[in-house]
Amino acid sequence: APAGPARPPEPPPPPFANQRRVYGVVYDLETLRPVAGARVLIAPRAGGAGQEQVTDRDGHYLADLFREQFAAGQLVSVSAPGYRPGQLEESGSPYRERSLESRRATLEETTDSDLEPTLLKASDDGGLVPFDLVVLPERAPR
């Protein structure tokens, strides 16, 4: 496994004109290391079958969606052995830029309802949708 902190993937080539390409890295909130073998599920907000991608050794994943699927709303959730089900979305300053003390406080304060599936949001960058996800290690019960 990579020794250092997770790095966001380089932007992939753009998708076909009728698609959006969602990509990113899944990483550990406490250690900032990438999480290999995490399952990233992207499913319609209205219900129905979604698609699952498994992260590579660098914690990276990539999924292509048709624009109409994307426009209808897609929810993202992550599961990985040794981690709480769900994820935190990167917003504001990325977790990887925060202090260990700040990240540990987030670990303590995060409830299961904070880890609900996250709605994908579009950006106008040629169909590319960068979307990094942060997972929380399971804690031994106190």
PDB file of C-alpha atoms in Angstrom:
ATOM      1  CA  ALA A   1       0.000   0.000   0.000  1.00  0.00           C
ATOM      2  CA  PRO A   2       1.223   3.530  -0.647  1.00  0.00           C
ATOM      3  CA  ALA A   3       3.024   4.960   2.374  1.00  0.00           C
ATOM      4  CA  GLY A   4       2.081   8.608   2.046  1.00  0.00           C
ATOM      5  CA  PRO A   5      -1.164  10.523   2.131  1.00  0.00           C
ATOM      6  CA  ALA A   6      -3.770   9.959  -0.552  1.00  0.00           C
ATOM      7  CA  ARG A   7      -3.384  12.103  -3.627  1.00  0.00           C
ATOM      8  CA  PRO A   8      -6.304  13.116  -5.807  1.00  0.00           C
ATOM      9  CA  PRO A   9      -6.157  11.411  -9.180  1.00  0.00           C
ATOM     10  CA  GLU A  10      -5.103  13.333 -12.261  1.00  0.00           C
ATOM     11  CA  PRO A  11      -8.175  14.348 -14.253  1.00  0.00           C
ATOM     12  CA  PRO A  12      -9.053  11.508 -16.646  1.00  0.00           C
ATOM     13  CA  PRO A  13      -9.812  12.075 -20.318  1.00  0.00           C
ATOM     14  CA  PRO A  14     -13.241  13.615 -20.830  1.00  0.00           C
ATOM     15  CA  PRO A  15     -16.164  11.248 -21.377  1.00  0.00           C
ATOM     16  CA  PHE A  16     -18.370  11.050 -24.463  1.00  0.00           C
ATOM     17  CA  ALA A  17     -20.570  14.132 -25.010  1.00  0.00           C
ATOM     18  CA  ASN A  18     -23.650  12.406 -23.538  1.00  0.00           C
ATOM     19  CA  GLN A  19     -21.860  11.355 -20.327  1.00  0.00           C
ATOM     20  CA  ARG A  20     -20.460  12.649 -17.055  1.00  0.00           C
ATOM     21  CA  ARG A  21     -17.305  11.004 -15.665  1.00  0.00           C
ATOM     22  CA  VAL A  22     -17.213  10.893 -11.849  1.00  0.00           C
ATOM     23  CA  TYR A  23     -13.772  10.265 -10.358  1.00  0.00           C
ATOM     24  CA  GLY A  24     -11.905  10.734  -7.123  1.00  0.00           C
ATOM     25  CA  VAL A  25     -10.033   9.205  -4.234  1.00  0.00           C
ATOM     26  CA  VAL A  26     -11.335   7.484  -1.087  1.00  0.00           C
ATOM     27  CA  TYR A  27      -9.115   8.080   1.922  1.00  0.00           C
ATOM     28  CA  ASP A  28      -8.891   7.539   5.684  1.00  0.00           C
ATOM     29  CA  LEU A  29      -9.824  10.617   7.743  1.00  0.00           C
ATOM     30  CA  GLU A  30      -7.293   9.893  10.471  1.00  0.00           C
ATOM     31  CA  THR A  31      -4.215   8.691   8.556  1.00  0.00           C
ATOM     32  CA  LEU A  32      -5.019  10.396   5.209  1.00  0.00           C
ATOM     33  CA  ARG A  33      -3.928   7.171   3.500  1.00  0.00           C
ATOM     34  CA  PRO A  34      -5.798   5.949   0.414  1.00  0.00           C
ATOM     35  CA  VAL A  35      -8.251   3.102   0.950  1.00  0.00           C
ATOM     36  CA  ALA A  36      -7.803   0.317  -1.588  1.00  0.00           C
ATOM     37  CA  GLY A  37     -10.717  -2.058  -2.200  1.00  0.00           C
ATOM     38  CA  ALA A  38     -13.395   0.386  -0.999  1.00  0.00           C
ATOM     39  CA  ARG A  39     -16.754  -0.078  -2.732  1.00  0.00           C
ATOM     40  CA  VAL A  40     -18.177   3.156  -4.146  1.00  0.00           C
ATOM     41  CA  LEU A  41     -21.884   2.809  -4.962  1.00  0.00           C
ATOM     42  CA  ILE A  42     -23.501   5.391  -7.241  1.00  0.00           C
ATOM     43  CA  ALA A  43     -27.275   4.926  -7.316  1.00  0.00           C
ATOM     44  CA  PRO A  44     -30.282   6.957  -8.527  1.00  0.00           C
ATOM     45  CA  ARG A  45     -31.829   9.199  -5.872  1.00  0.00           C
ATOM     46  CA  ALA A  46     -35.257   7.969  -7.016  1.00  0.00           C
ATOM     47  CA  GLY A  47     -34.268   4.331  -6.359  1.00  0.00           C
ATOM     48  CA  GLY A  48     -33.286   1.560  -8.712  1.00  0.00           C
ATOM     49  CA  ALA A  49     -30.082  -0.154  -9.716  1.00  0.00           C
ATOM     50  CA  GLY A  50     -26.842   1.725  -9.378  1.00  0.00           C
ATOM     51  CA  GLN A  51     -23.274   0.939 -10.263  1.00  0.00           C
ATOM     52  CA  GLU A  52     -20.457  -0.055  -7.974  1.00  0.00           C
ATOM     53  CA  GLN A  53     -16.789   0.761  -8.490  1.00  0.00           C
ATOM     54  CA  VAL A  54     -13.939  -0.644  -6.381  1.00  0.00           C
ATOM     55  CA  THR A  55     -10.999   1.632  -5.578  1.00  0.00           C
ATOM     56  CA  ASP A  56      -7.528   0.710  -6.815  1.00  0.00           C
ATOM     57  CA  ARG A  57      -4.385   0.549  -4.675  1.00  0.00           C
ATOM     58  CA  ASP A  58      -4.190   4.380  -4.680  1.00  0.00           C
ATOM     59  CA  GLY A  59      -7.825   4.682  -3.499  1.00  0.00           C
ATOM     60  CA  HIS A  60      -8.931   5.984  -6.914  1.00  0.00           C
ATOM     61  CA  TYR A  61     -12.244   5.208  -8.612  1.00  0.00           C
ATOM     62  CA  LEU A  62     -13.918   6.272 -11.857  1.00  0.00           C
ATOM     63  CA  ALA A  63     -17.503   5.873 -13.107  1.00  0.00           C
ATOM     64  CA  ASP A  64     -19.291   7.038 -16.247  1.00  0.00           C
ATOM     65  CA  LEU A  65     -22.950   8.085 -16.112  1.00  0.00           C
ATOM     66  CA  PHE A  66     -25.236   9.256 -18.883  1.00  0.00           C
ATOM     67  CA  ARG A  67     -26.059  12.953 -18.510  1.00  0.00           C
ATOM     68  CA  GLU A  68     -29.775  12.218 -18.025  1.00  0.00           C
ATOM     69  CA  GLN A  69     -28.937   9.776 -15.187  1.00  0.00           C
ATOM     70  CA  PHE A  70     -26.757  12.423 -13.602  1.00  0.00           C
ATOM     71  CA  ALA A  71     -29.406  15.130 -14.017  1.00  0.00           C
ATOM     72  CA  ALA A  72     -31.989  12.914 -12.259  1.00  0.00           C
ATOM     73  CA  GLY A  73     -29.793  12.901  -9.146  1.00  0.00           C
ATOM     74  CA  GLN A  74     -27.293  10.280  -8.024  1.00  0.00           C
ATOM     75  CA  LEU A  75     -26.344   9.354  -4.463  1.00  0.00           C
ATOM     76  CA  VAL A  76     -22.868   8.124  -3.557  1.00  0.00           C
ATOM     77  CA  SER A  77     -22.023   5.860  -0.627  1.00  0.00           C
ATOM     78  CA  VAL A  78     -18.848   4.011   0.358  1.00  0.00           C
ATOM     79  CA  SER A  79     -18.214   0.783   2.236  1.00  0.00           C
ATOM     80  CA  ALA A  80     -14.833  -0.680   3.172  1.00  0.00           C
ATOM     81  CA  PRO A  81     -13.720  -3.294   5.712  1.00  0.00           C
ATOM     82  CA  GLY A  82     -12.558  -1.667   8.955  1.00  0.00           C
ATOM     83  CA  TYR A  83     -14.461   1.558   8.252  1.00  0.00           C
ATOM     84  CA  ARG A  84     -17.839   2.882   9.325  1.00  0.00           C
ATOM     85  CA  PRO A  85     -20.453   2.564   6.541  1.00  0.00           C
ATOM     86  CA  GLY A  86     -20.770   5.837   4.652  1.00  0.00           C
ATOM     87  CA  GLN A  87     -18.493   8.791   4.112  1.00  0.00           C
ATOM     88  CA  LEU A  88     -17.897  12.479   4.552  1.00  0.00           C
ATOM     89  CA  GLU A  89     -17.865  14.638   1.440  1.00  0.00           C
ATOM     90  CA  GLU A  90     -14.991  17.037   0.907  1.00  0.00           C
ATOM     91  CA  SER A  91     -16.316  20.568   1.305  1.00  0.00           C
ATOM     92  CA  GLY A  92     -14.623  23.795   2.229  1.00  0.00           C
ATOM     93  CA  SER A  93     -11.010  23.065   3.074  1.00  0.00           C
ATOM     94  CA  PRO A  94     -10.169  19.438   2.287  1.00  0.00           C
ATOM     95  CA  TYR A  95      -9.671  17.160   5.281  1.00  0.00           C
ATOM     96  CA  ARG A  96      -6.174  16.353   4.016  1.00  0.00           C
ATOM     97  CA  GLU A  97      -5.220  20.000   4.675  1.00  0.00           C
ATOM     98  CA  ARG A  98      -6.506  20.015   8.266  1.00  0.00           C
ATOM     99  CA  SER A  99      -4.488  19.223  11.380  1.00  0.00           C
ATOM    100  CA  LEU A 100      -4.518  15.755  12.945  1.00  0.00           C
ATOM    101  CA  GLU A 101      -6.170  17.300  16.022  1.00  0.00           C
ATOM    102  CA  SER A 102      -8.965  18.751  13.869  1.00  0.00           C
ATOM    103  CA  ARG A 103      -9.461  15.440  12.028  1.00  0.00           C
ATOM    104  CA  ARG A 104      -9.602  13.497  15.303  1.00  0.00           C
ATOM    105  CA  ALA A 105     -12.229  15.923  16.625  1.00  0.00           C
ATOM    106  CA  THR A 106     -14.270  15.251  13.468  1.00  0.00           C
ATOM    107  CA  LEU A 107     -13.903  11.495  14.099  1.00  0.00           C
ATOM    108  CA  GLU A 108     -15.314  11.900  17.619  1.00  0.00           C
ATOM    109  CA  GLU A 109     -18.157  14.242  16.603  1.00  0.00           C
ATOM    110  CA  THR A 110     -19.410  12.401  13.511  1.00  0.00           C
ATOM    111  CA  THR A 111     -22.655  10.499  13.982  1.00  0.00           C
ATOM    112  CA  ASP A 112     -24.040   7.772  11.731  1.00  0.00           C
ATOM    113  CA  SER A 113     -26.552  10.245  10.274  1.00  0.00           C
ATOM    114  CA  ASP A 114     -23.597  12.397   9.119  1.00  0.00           C
ATOM    115  CA  LEU A 115     -22.485   9.455   6.965  1.00  0.00           C
ATOM    116  CA  GLU A 116     -25.628   9.256   4.810  1.00  0.00           C
ATOM    117  CA  PRO A 117     -25.279   8.929   1.018  1.00  0.00           C
ATOM    118  CA  THR A 118     -24.074  12.145  -0.625  1.00  0.00           C
ATOM    119  CA  LEU A 119     -25.740  13.791  -3.632  1.00  0.00           C
ATOM    120  CA  LEU A 120     -23.436  14.253  -6.622  1.00  0.00           C
ATOM    121  CA  LYS A 121     -23.248  17.812  -7.898  1.00  0.00           C
ATOM    122  CA  ALA A 122     -22.315  18.795 -11.438  1.00  0.00           C
ATOM    123  CA  SER A 123     -19.620  21.216 -12.434  1.00  0.00           C
ATOM    124  CA  ASP A 124     -19.003  22.706 -15.871  1.00  0.00           C
ATOM    125  CA  ASP A 125     -15.669  21.156 -16.731  1.00  0.00           C
ATOM    126  CA  GLY A 126     -16.263  19.176 -19.890  1.00  0.00           C
ATOM    127  CA  GLY A 127     -18.261  16.443 -18.206  1.00  0.00           C
ATOM    128  CA  LEU A 128     -15.677  15.656 -15.497  1.00  0.00           C
ATOM    129  CA  VAL A 129     -16.966  15.493 -11.915  1.00  0.00           C
ATOM    130  CA  PRO A 130     -14.173  15.283  -9.293  1.00  0.00           C
ATOM    131  CA  PHE A 131     -15.565  13.791  -6.084  1.00  0.00           C
ATOM    132  CA  ASP A 132     -13.238  12.791  -3.230  1.00  0.00           C
ATOM    133  CA  LEU A 133     -14.669  10.813  -0.319  1.00  0.00           C
ATOM    134  CA  VAL A 134     -13.418  10.436   3.242  1.00  0.00           C
ATOM    135  CA  VAL A 135     -14.074   7.313   5.346  1.00  0.00           C
ATOM    136  CA  LEU A 136     -13.867   6.981   9.122  1.00  0.00           C
ATOM    137  CA  PRO A 137     -12.087   4.073  10.776  1.00  0.00           C
ATOM    138  CA  GLU A 138     -14.235   1.922  13.043  1.00  0.00           C
ATOM    139  CA  ARG A 139     -13.569   2.496  16.718  1.00  0.00           C
ATOM    140  CA  ALA A 140     -13.631  -0.122  19.432  1.00  0.00           C
ATOM    141  CA  PRO A 141     -16.761   0.408  21.564  1.00  0.00           C
ATOM    142  CA  ARG A 142     -16.040   2.390  24.729  1.00  0.00           C
TER     143      ARG A 142
END
